[in-house]
Amino acid sequence: MDISGLRELRGVSTEANYIRIGGLTTWSDIIRAPLPQCFDALKSAAQEVGSVQIQNRGTLAGNLCNASPAADGVPPLLALDAEVELASSNGSRRIPLAEFIIGNRKTQRQPDELLTAVWIPRTLENARSTFLKLGARRYLVISISMVAAVIQLRDGKVAAASIAVGSCSAVARRLHDLERDLLGAPVRDGLDALVKPDHLATLSPIGDVRATAEYRRDASLTLVRRALDSCVEGG
Ligand SMILES: Cc1cc2nc3c(=O)[nH]c(=O)nc-3n(C[C@H](O)[C@H](O)[C@H](O)COP(=O)(O)OP(=O)(O)OC[C@H]3O[C@@H](n4cnc5c(N)ncnc54)[C@H](O)[C@@H]3O)c2cc1C
């Protein structure tokens, strides 16, 4: 079934407490949309999805429902505490993205449900955000690891942090221990030294044609450190 003509499911709107992105919004739409600073990571991810042709056709909903461990849209949306809206002839429901994807290519979507929208709470709008993707080459590549970081600063210190890593477990994961350890940290000298290998212990990278498990873990540590420093540059 081709649903690409359903205009109601495409576009970005700002509601009282949420930003709503229609499920059929394409990556090119995201790149062009005027969105708050905390969406910079999602915009960067959009620019990394395949090529411009793929970005013009590929949708947010398809990326999430496909539930690939390497889906570029998942880490930035996880870091923004996104919720997904699912609708069928029986009604609609909203669940956190963190609960929606339950495994490699597995989601909570029922066969009769469409993913109609993604809702992002407007709690971190002024936060800075970064997305870094490592692949075997620069463009048109499936990632070896990718990291999205959203950091809210207050008085030169970390007031809120959310960090998600993709391609290093069946489902992209938030690094909650690291997020906690960063709270209150001064950013003047950067945050990279605060990231320890143990903070990535919840990841379970596999070895495959793209990289070994050890390389993925090591590269992720470097990406997390770089992403955090990029968020707090100029403090
Ligand atoms: C050459 C190439 C390169 C690519 N590179 C990347 C990449 O770098 N990074 C990346 O993340 N992805 C990449 N992709 C994968 C894909 O194009 C994107 O993830 C895209 O966002 C998927 O969106 P789509 O609308 O094309 O979904 P489709 O491919 O049409 O659908 C994917 C799955 O989701 C289901 N689905 C789609 N929309 C809905 C909906 N609204 N409700 C319920 N189910 C739905 C479909 O039935 C299908 O099972 C690439 C694909 C190609 C062909």
Tab-separated table of C-alpha atoms and ligand atoms in Angstrom:
chain	number	residue	atom	x	y	z
A	1	MET	CA	0.000	0.000	0.000
A	2	ASP	CA	1.426	3.374	-1.028
A	3	ILE	CA	0.646	5.963	1.670
A	4	SER	CA	2.934	8.674	0.319
A	5	GLY	CA	-0.024	10.820	-0.820
A	6	LEU	CA	-1.473	11.279	2.687
A	7	ARG	CA	-0.683	15.003	3.084
A	8	GLU	CA	-2.106	15.105	6.626
A	9	LEU	CA	0.769	12.901	7.780
A	10	ARG	CA	3.506	15.186	6.442
A	11	GLY	CA	5.003	18.304	8.010
A	12	VAL	CA	6.102	19.886	11.282
A	13	SER	CA	3.854	21.763	13.704
A	14	THR	CA	4.486	23.409	17.059
A	15	GLU	CA	1.955	22.567	19.775
A	16	ALA	CA	1.806	23.917	23.350
A	17	ASN	CA	4.148	21.353	24.909
A	18	TYR	CA	5.365	19.346	21.937
A	19	ILE	CA	6.711	19.603	18.426
A	20	ARG	CA	4.820	17.216	16.179
A	21	ILE	CA	6.476	15.774	13.091
A	22	GLY	CA	4.142	13.897	10.758
A	23	GLY	CA	5.218	10.328	10.038
A	24	LEU	CA	5.485	10.967	6.307
A	25	THR	CA	7.802	13.944	6.764
A	26	THR	CA	10.869	13.289	4.649
A	27	TRP	CA	14.485	13.814	5.655
A	28	SER	CA	14.696	16.726	3.209
A	29	ASP	CA	11.648	18.289	4.927
A	30	ILE	CA	13.450	17.978	8.280
A	31	ILE	CA	16.606	19.594	6.905
A	32	ARG	CA	14.575	22.577	5.644
A	33	ALA	CA	12.213	22.941	8.629
A	34	PRO	CA	12.757	25.806	11.082
A	35	LEU	CA	13.334	23.811	14.270
A	36	PRO	CA	14.836	24.734	17.672
A	37	GLN	CA	18.525	24.244	18.385
A	38	CYS	CA	18.029	20.891	20.127
A	39	PHE	CA	17.003	19.449	16.726
A	40	ASP	CA	20.427	20.140	15.193
A	41	ALA	CA	21.387	16.487	15.799
A	42	LEU	CA	18.256	15.273	13.975
A	43	LYS	CA	18.988	17.646	11.098
A	44	SER	CA	22.564	16.354	10.874
A	45	ALA	CA	21.270	12.780	10.901
A	46	ALA	CA	18.830	13.684	8.111
A	47	GLN	CA	21.768	14.815	5.998
A	48	GLU	CA	23.464	11.454	6.566
A	49	VAL	CA	20.555	9.239	5.435
A	50	GLY	CA	21.743	7.713	2.160
A	51	SER	CA	21.916	10.342	-0.569
A	52	VAL	CA	19.816	13.389	-1.445
A	53	GLN	CA	17.508	11.164	-3.514
A	54	ILE	CA	16.888	8.920	-0.481
A	55	GLN	CA	16.398	11.985	1.758
A	56	ASN	CA	13.782	13.327	-0.678
A	57	ARG	CA	11.717	10.106	-0.533
A	58	GLY	CA	12.592	8.420	2.764
A	59	THR	CA	10.355	9.261	5.716
A	60	LEU	CA	10.763	9.432	9.456
A	61	ALA	CA	8.062	6.769	9.932
A	62	GLY	CA	9.752	4.360	7.521
A	63	ASN	CA	13.071	4.796	9.319
A	64	LEU	CA	11.504	4.046	12.724
A	65	CYS	CA	9.191	1.216	11.600
A	66	ASN	CA	12.025	-0.475	9.723
A	67	ALA	CA	13.761	-0.649	13.142
A	68	SER	CA	17.241	-1.210	11.768
A	69	PRO	CA	19.931	-1.012	14.492
A	70	ALA	CA	21.673	1.386	12.090
A	71	ALA	CA	18.691	3.697	11.456
A	72	ASP	CA	20.137	7.209	11.562
A	73	GLY	CA	16.948	8.815	12.868
A	74	VAL	CA	16.710	6.756	16.047
A	75	PRO	CA	19.571	8.088	18.274
A	76	PRO	CA	18.677	11.802	17.840
A	77	LEU	CA	14.992	11.112	18.511
A	78	LEU	CA	15.794	8.892	21.515
A	79	ALA	CA	17.959	11.693	22.908
A	80	LEU	CA	14.994	14.064	22.531
A	81	ASP	CA	12.659	11.698	24.456
A	82	ALA	CA	10.458	11.356	21.366
A	83	GLU	CA	7.131	9.542	21.438
A	84	VAL	CA	5.513	7.846	18.465
A	85	GLU	CA	1.833	8.105	17.560
A	86	LEU	CA	0.260	4.961	16.132
A	87	ALA	CA	-3.200	4.927	14.581
A	88	SER	CA	-5.611	2.293	13.315
A	89	SER	CA	-9.362	2.179	12.669
A	90	ASN	CA	-9.718	1.426	16.400
A	91	GLY	CA	-8.120	4.715	17.516
A	92	SER	CA	-4.665	6.041	18.250
A	93	ARG	CA	-2.076	5.676	20.990
A	94	ARG	CA	1.250	7.253	21.881
A	95	ILE	CA	4.260	5.420	23.303
A	96	PRO	CA	7.860	6.465	23.976
A	97	LEU	CA	10.220	5.677	21.093
A	98	ALA	CA	12.403	3.944	23.699
A	99	GLU	CA	9.601	1.375	24.132
A	100	PHE	CA	8.460	1.274	20.487
A	101	ILE	CA	11.561	-0.403	19.017
A	102	ILE	CA	12.065	-3.690	20.821
A	103	GLY	CA	14.690	-5.468	18.729
A	104	ASN	CA	16.446	-5.767	15.393
A	105	ARG	CA	13.586	-4.982	12.935
A	106	LYS	CA	11.030	-5.491	15.705
A	107	THR	CA	8.601	-2.879	16.983
A	108	GLN	CA	5.454	-2.674	19.083
A	109	ARG	CA	3.455	-1.658	15.975
A	110	GLN	CA	0.412	-3.844	15.400
A	111	PRO	CA	-0.223	-5.018	11.808
A	112	ASP	CA	-3.196	-2.660	11.412
A	113	GLU	CA	-1.386	0.429	12.755
A	114	LEU	CA	0.268	3.277	10.884
A	115	LEU	CA	2.934	5.418	12.498
A	116	THR	CA	1.251	8.775	12.031
A	117	ALA	CA	3.516	11.182	13.935
A	118	VAL	CA	6.481	11.686	16.207
A	119	TRP	CA	6.003	13.967	19.212
A	120	ILE	CA	8.970	15.673	20.858
A	121	PRO	CA	8.510	17.393	24.251
A	122	ARG	CA	9.544	21.067	24.226
A	123	THR	CA	11.644	20.730	27.376
A	124	LEU	CA	15.137	21.001	25.880
A	125	GLU	CA	14.536	23.502	23.076
A	126	ASN	CA	17.558	25.684	23.874
A	127	ALA	CA	19.839	22.720	24.446
A	128	ARG	CA	22.743	22.181	22.092
A	129	SER	CA	22.856	18.962	20.117
A	130	THR	CA	25.232	17.034	17.918
A	131	PHE	CA	25.057	13.885	15.791
A	132	LEU	CA	28.196	12.026	14.739
A	133	LYS	CA	28.181	9.026	12.399
A	134	LEU	CA	31.159	6.835	11.672
A	135	GLY	CA	31.128	4.716	8.530
A	136	ALA	CA	33.712	3.102	6.312
A	137	ARG	CA	33.413	6.091	3.966
A	138	ARG	CA	31.940	9.581	4.181
A	139	TYR	CA	28.672	9.253	2.180
A	140	LEU	CA	25.991	6.647	1.376
A	141	VAL	CA	27.118	4.380	4.138
A	142	ILE	CA	25.654	2.266	6.913
A	143	SER	CA	27.148	3.342	10.198
A	144	ILE	CA	29.684	1.451	12.305
A	145	SER	CA	28.610	3.586	15.235
A	146	MET	CA	26.696	6.814	15.688
A	147	VAL	CA	26.087	9.113	18.609
A	148	ALA	CA	23.513	11.805	19.324
A	149	ALA	CA	24.040	14.151	22.274
A	150	VAL	CA	21.751	16.852	23.646
A	151	ILE	CA	23.224	19.079	26.360
A	152	GLN	CA	21.499	21.873	28.237
A	153	LEU	CA	23.868	24.376	29.856
A	154	ARG	CA	23.225	26.701	32.782
A	155	ASP	CA	25.877	29.016	34.285
A	156	GLY	CA	28.663	27.143	32.513
A	157	LYS	CA	27.553	23.766	33.862
A	158	VAL	CA	25.597	20.822	32.494
A	159	ALA	CA	21.949	21.198	33.525
A	160	ALA	CA	20.632	18.259	31.467
A	161	ALA	CA	22.248	15.639	29.263
A	162	SER	CA	20.924	12.936	27.001
A	163	ILE	CA	23.149	10.747	24.904
A	164	ALA	CA	22.165	7.871	22.606
A	165	VAL	CA	24.356	5.435	20.673
A	166	GLY	CA	23.212	3.533	17.585
A	167	SER	CA	24.612	0.576	15.611
A	168	CYS	CA	26.197	-0.879	18.747
A	169	SER	CA	23.285	-2.979	20.027
A	170	ALA	CA	20.128	-4.438	18.522
A	171	VAL	CA	18.318	-1.254	19.544
A	172	ALA	CA	19.977	2.159	19.927
A	173	ARG	CA	20.596	2.898	23.600
A	174	ARG	CA	20.668	5.907	25.903
A	175	LEU	CA	23.712	6.114	28.216
A	176	HIS	CA	21.812	6.905	31.423
A	177	ASP	CA	24.795	6.463	33.792
A	178	LEU	CA	26.850	8.947	31.791
A	179	GLU	CA	23.904	11.356	31.634
A	180	ARG	CA	23.721	11.282	35.439
A	181	ASP	CA	27.480	11.695	35.891
A	182	LEU	CA	27.518	14.765	33.641
A	183	LEU	CA	24.924	16.695	35.652
A	184	GLY	CA	26.512	19.765	37.241
A	185	ALA	CA	29.843	19.282	35.455
A	186	PRO	CA	31.585	22.538	34.459
A	187	VAL	CA	32.072	22.735	30.701
A	188	ARG	CA	34.964	25.233	30.559
A	189	ASP	CA	37.577	22.546	29.864
A	190	GLY	CA	35.311	20.238	27.879
A	191	LEU	CA	33.502	17.088	28.972
A	192	ASP	CA	35.494	14.398	27.185
A	193	ALA	CA	37.596	13.425	30.219
A	194	LEU	CA	34.428	12.553	32.156
A	195	VAL	CA	33.469	9.782	29.717
A	196	LYS	CA	34.825	6.407	30.872
A	197	PRO	CA	34.650	3.060	29.058
A	198	ASP	CA	32.287	1.801	31.797
A	199	HIS	CA	29.691	4.351	30.694
A	200	LEU	CA	29.312	2.316	27.480
A	201	ALA	CA	28.940	-1.015	29.299
A	202	THR	CA	25.260	-1.334	28.322
A	203	LEU	CA	26.155	-1.484	24.621
A	204	SER	CA	26.483	-4.917	23.030
A	205	PRO	CA	28.198	-4.347	19.680
A	206	ILE	CA	28.548	-7.204	17.228
A	207	GLY	CA	31.413	-7.970	14.864
A	208	ASP	CA	30.405	-8.015	11.195
A	209	VAL	CA	31.658	-7.026	7.743
A	210	ARG	CA	31.746	-3.373	8.741
A	211	ALA	CA	33.768	-3.605	11.983
A	212	THR	CA	34.736	-5.826	14.882
A	213	ALA	CA	32.888	-5.532	18.172
A	214	GLU	CA	36.036	-4.165	19.842
A	215	TYR	CA	36.474	-1.485	17.193
A	216	ARG	CA	32.825	-0.458	17.522
A	217	ARG	CA	33.147	-0.098	21.291
A	218	ASP	CA	36.384	1.890	21.027
A	219	ALA	CA	35.067	4.106	18.223
A	220	SER	CA	31.869	4.772	20.185
A	221	LEU	CA	33.871	5.994	23.177
A	222	THR	CA	35.689	8.468	20.942
A	223	LEU	CA	32.462	9.548	19.229
A	224	VAL	CA	30.711	10.172	22.568
A	225	ARG	CA	33.650	12.275	23.783
A	226	ARG	CA	33.737	14.280	20.548
A	227	ALA	CA	29.964	14.750	20.504
A	228	LEU	CA	29.953	16.118	24.054
A	229	ASP	CA	32.809	18.512	23.381
A	230	SER	CA	31.131	19.677	20.200
A	231	CYS	CA	27.951	20.442	22.200
A	232	VAL	CA	29.763	22.555	24.789
A	233	GLU	CA	32.299	24.332	22.552
A	234	GLY	CA	32.432	28.024	23.460
A	235	GLY	CA	30.687	27.131	26.694
B	1	LIG	C1	20.440	3.310	-1.131
B	1	LIG	C2	19.850	3.424	0.246
B	1	LIG	C3	20.590	4.030	1.248
B	1	LIG	C4	20.054	4.158	2.530
B	1	LIG	N1	20.821	4.756	3.476
B	1	LIG	C5	20.337	4.901	4.719
B	1	LIG	C6	21.130	5.511	5.727
B	1	LIG	O1	22.258	5.952	5.495
B	1	LIG	N2	20.602	5.627	6.962
B	1	LIG	C7	19.342	5.176	7.271
B	1	LIG	O2	18.926	5.313	8.425
B	1	LIG	N3	18.574	4.575	6.341
B	1	LIG	C8	19.030	4.437	5.074
B	1	LIG	N4	18.260	3.826	4.120
B	1	LIG	C9	16.973	3.225	4.514
B	1	LIG	C10	15.699	4.060	4.272
B	1	LIG	O3	15.693	4.665	2.998
B	1	LIG	C11	15.451	5.175	5.289
B	1	LIG	O4	15.559	4.595	6.569
B	1	LIG	C12	14.082	5.837	5.125
B	1	LIG	O5	13.903	6.829	6.129
B	1	LIG	C13	12.936	4.840	5.176
B	1	LIG	O6	11.739	5.548	4.912
B	1	LIG	P1	10.704	5.079	3.791
B	1	LIG	O7	9.569	6.046	3.860
B	1	LIG	O8	11.405	4.901	2.482
B	1	LIG	O9	10.250	3.679	4.382
B	1	LIG	P2	10.015	2.293	3.596
B	1	LIG	O10	11.327	1.727	3.185
B	1	LIG	O11	8.974	2.527	2.565
B	1	LIG	O12	9.389	1.436	4.776
B	1	LIG	C14	10.183	0.767	5.743
B	1	LIG	C15	9.253	-0.139	6.572
B	1	LIG	O13	8.408	0.669	7.390
B	1	LIG	C16	7.029	0.443	7.062
B	1	LIG	N5	6.419	1.783	7.088
B	1	LIG	C17	6.788	2.870	6.379
B	1	LIG	N6	6.031	3.937	6.727
B	1	LIG	C18	5.162	3.500	7.676
B	1	LIG	C19	4.149	4.158	8.447
B	1	LIG	N7	3.852	5.455	8.334
B	1	LIG	N8	3.464	3.423	9.343
B	1	LIG	C20	3.730	2.093	9.499
B	1	LIG	N9	4.694	1.424	8.807
B	1	LIG	C21	5.408	2.126	7.907
B	1	LIG	C22	7.025	-0.174	5.677
B	1	LIG	O14	5.890	-0.963	5.486
B	1	LIG	C23	8.303	-0.999	5.732
B	1	LIG	O15	8.082	-2.202	6.430
B	1	LIG	C24	18.761	3.678	2.813
B	1	LIG	C25	18.006	3.088	1.802
B	1	LIG	C26	18.552	2.964	0.524
B	1	LIG	C27	17.710	2.321	-0.549
